[in-house]
XYZ file of C-alpha atoms in Angstrom:
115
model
C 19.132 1.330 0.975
C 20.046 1.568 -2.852
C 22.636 -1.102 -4.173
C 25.381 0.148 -5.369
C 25.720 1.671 -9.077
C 26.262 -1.209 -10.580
C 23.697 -3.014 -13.150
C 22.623 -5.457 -10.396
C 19.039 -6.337 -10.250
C 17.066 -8.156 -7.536
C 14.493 -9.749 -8.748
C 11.641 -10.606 -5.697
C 9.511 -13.314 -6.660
C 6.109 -14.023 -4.742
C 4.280 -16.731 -5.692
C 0.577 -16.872 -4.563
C 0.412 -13.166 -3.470
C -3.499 -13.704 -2.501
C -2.464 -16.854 -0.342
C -0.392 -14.033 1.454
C -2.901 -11.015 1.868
C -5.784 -13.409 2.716
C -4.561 -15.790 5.333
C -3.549 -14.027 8.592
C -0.259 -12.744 7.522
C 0.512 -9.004 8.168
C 1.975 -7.426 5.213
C 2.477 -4.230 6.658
C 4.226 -0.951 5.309
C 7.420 -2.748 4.594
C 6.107 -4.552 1.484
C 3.870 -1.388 0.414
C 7.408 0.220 0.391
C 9.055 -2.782 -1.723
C 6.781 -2.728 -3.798
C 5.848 1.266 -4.382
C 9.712 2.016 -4.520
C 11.785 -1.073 -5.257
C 12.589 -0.574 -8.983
C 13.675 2.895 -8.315
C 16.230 0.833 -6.137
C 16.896 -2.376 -8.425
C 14.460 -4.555 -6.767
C 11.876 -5.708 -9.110
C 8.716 -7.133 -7.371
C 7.308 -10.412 -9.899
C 4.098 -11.903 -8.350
C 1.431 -14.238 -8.885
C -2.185 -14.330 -7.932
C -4.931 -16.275 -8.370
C -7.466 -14.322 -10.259
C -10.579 -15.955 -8.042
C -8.788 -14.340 -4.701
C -8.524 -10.785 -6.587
C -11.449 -9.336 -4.470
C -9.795 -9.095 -0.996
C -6.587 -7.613 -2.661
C -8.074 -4.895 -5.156
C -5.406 -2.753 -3.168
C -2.649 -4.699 -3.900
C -3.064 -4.245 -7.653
C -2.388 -0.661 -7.551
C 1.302 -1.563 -7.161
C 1.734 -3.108 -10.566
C 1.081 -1.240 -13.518
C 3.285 -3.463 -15.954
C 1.593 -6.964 -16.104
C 1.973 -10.399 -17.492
C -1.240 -11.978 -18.095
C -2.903 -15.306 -19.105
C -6.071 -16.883 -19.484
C -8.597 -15.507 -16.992
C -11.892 -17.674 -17.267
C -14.254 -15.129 -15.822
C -14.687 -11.858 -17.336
C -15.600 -10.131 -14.155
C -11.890 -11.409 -12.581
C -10.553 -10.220 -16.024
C -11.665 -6.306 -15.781
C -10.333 -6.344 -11.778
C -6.624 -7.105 -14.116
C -7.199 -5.028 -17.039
C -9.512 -2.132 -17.407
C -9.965 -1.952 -21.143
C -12.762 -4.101 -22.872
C -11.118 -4.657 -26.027
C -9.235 -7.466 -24.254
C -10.682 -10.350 -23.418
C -8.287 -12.291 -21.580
C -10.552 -15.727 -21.823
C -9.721 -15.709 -25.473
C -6.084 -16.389 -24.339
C -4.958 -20.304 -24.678
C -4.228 -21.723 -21.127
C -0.809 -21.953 -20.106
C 0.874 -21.144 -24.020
C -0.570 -17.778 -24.679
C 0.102 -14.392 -22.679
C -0.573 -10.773 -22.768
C 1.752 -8.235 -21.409
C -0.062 -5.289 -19.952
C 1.334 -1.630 -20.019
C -0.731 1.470 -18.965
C -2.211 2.120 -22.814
C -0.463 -0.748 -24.406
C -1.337 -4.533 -24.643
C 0.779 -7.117 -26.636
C -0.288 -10.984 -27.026
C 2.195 -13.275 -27.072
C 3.157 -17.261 -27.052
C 5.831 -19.056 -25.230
C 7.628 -21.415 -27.513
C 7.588 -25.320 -27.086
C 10.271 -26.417 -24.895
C 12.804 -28.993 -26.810
């Protein structure tokens, strides 16, 4: 069901999505919906994921095209996230430096220091 027309946004965050799809759990056609129709609704899926779990959920990744990035230490991991060799997402700085990820578009950026 759609919220009402207001400017209301859910935001659904997951953290550990591979701890979900690899353990048991059933993530059946509920979640495929959430995630394959939610922002046409107002609910905006935000995950995380261990890159090192990425190859029991290649499936899974089909459902973001808009993604947040950081350092990925091995390249193979790195090309399951981003399909385009002129970025190499170990050349990112660990925990300060990100890359936002848009079908034909990639932007670096760094958080600032926290006061």
């Amino acid at each position: 069901e759609t919220l009402p027309k207001t400017r209301q946004v859910v935001l659904l965050l997951v953290d550990g999505l591979d701890l979900l799809t690899g353990n048991g759990f059933s993530l059946g056609p509920e979640l495929r919906w959430l995630l394959a129709h939610g922002p046409e609704h107002q609910i905006w899926p935000v995950v995380s994921t261990n890159p090192a779990h990425l190859s029991h959920m290649l499936d899974w990744l089909n459902y973001f095209r808009t993604r947040i990035l950081g350092h990925v230490k091995f390249e193979h991991n790195a090309r399951l996230l981003i399909n385009d060799p002129q970025v190499n997402l170990g050349d990112l700085v660990p925990g300060i430096q990100f890359g936002l990820s848009q079908p034909g578009n990639w932007m670096k950026f760094l958080l600032p220091p926290v006061l």
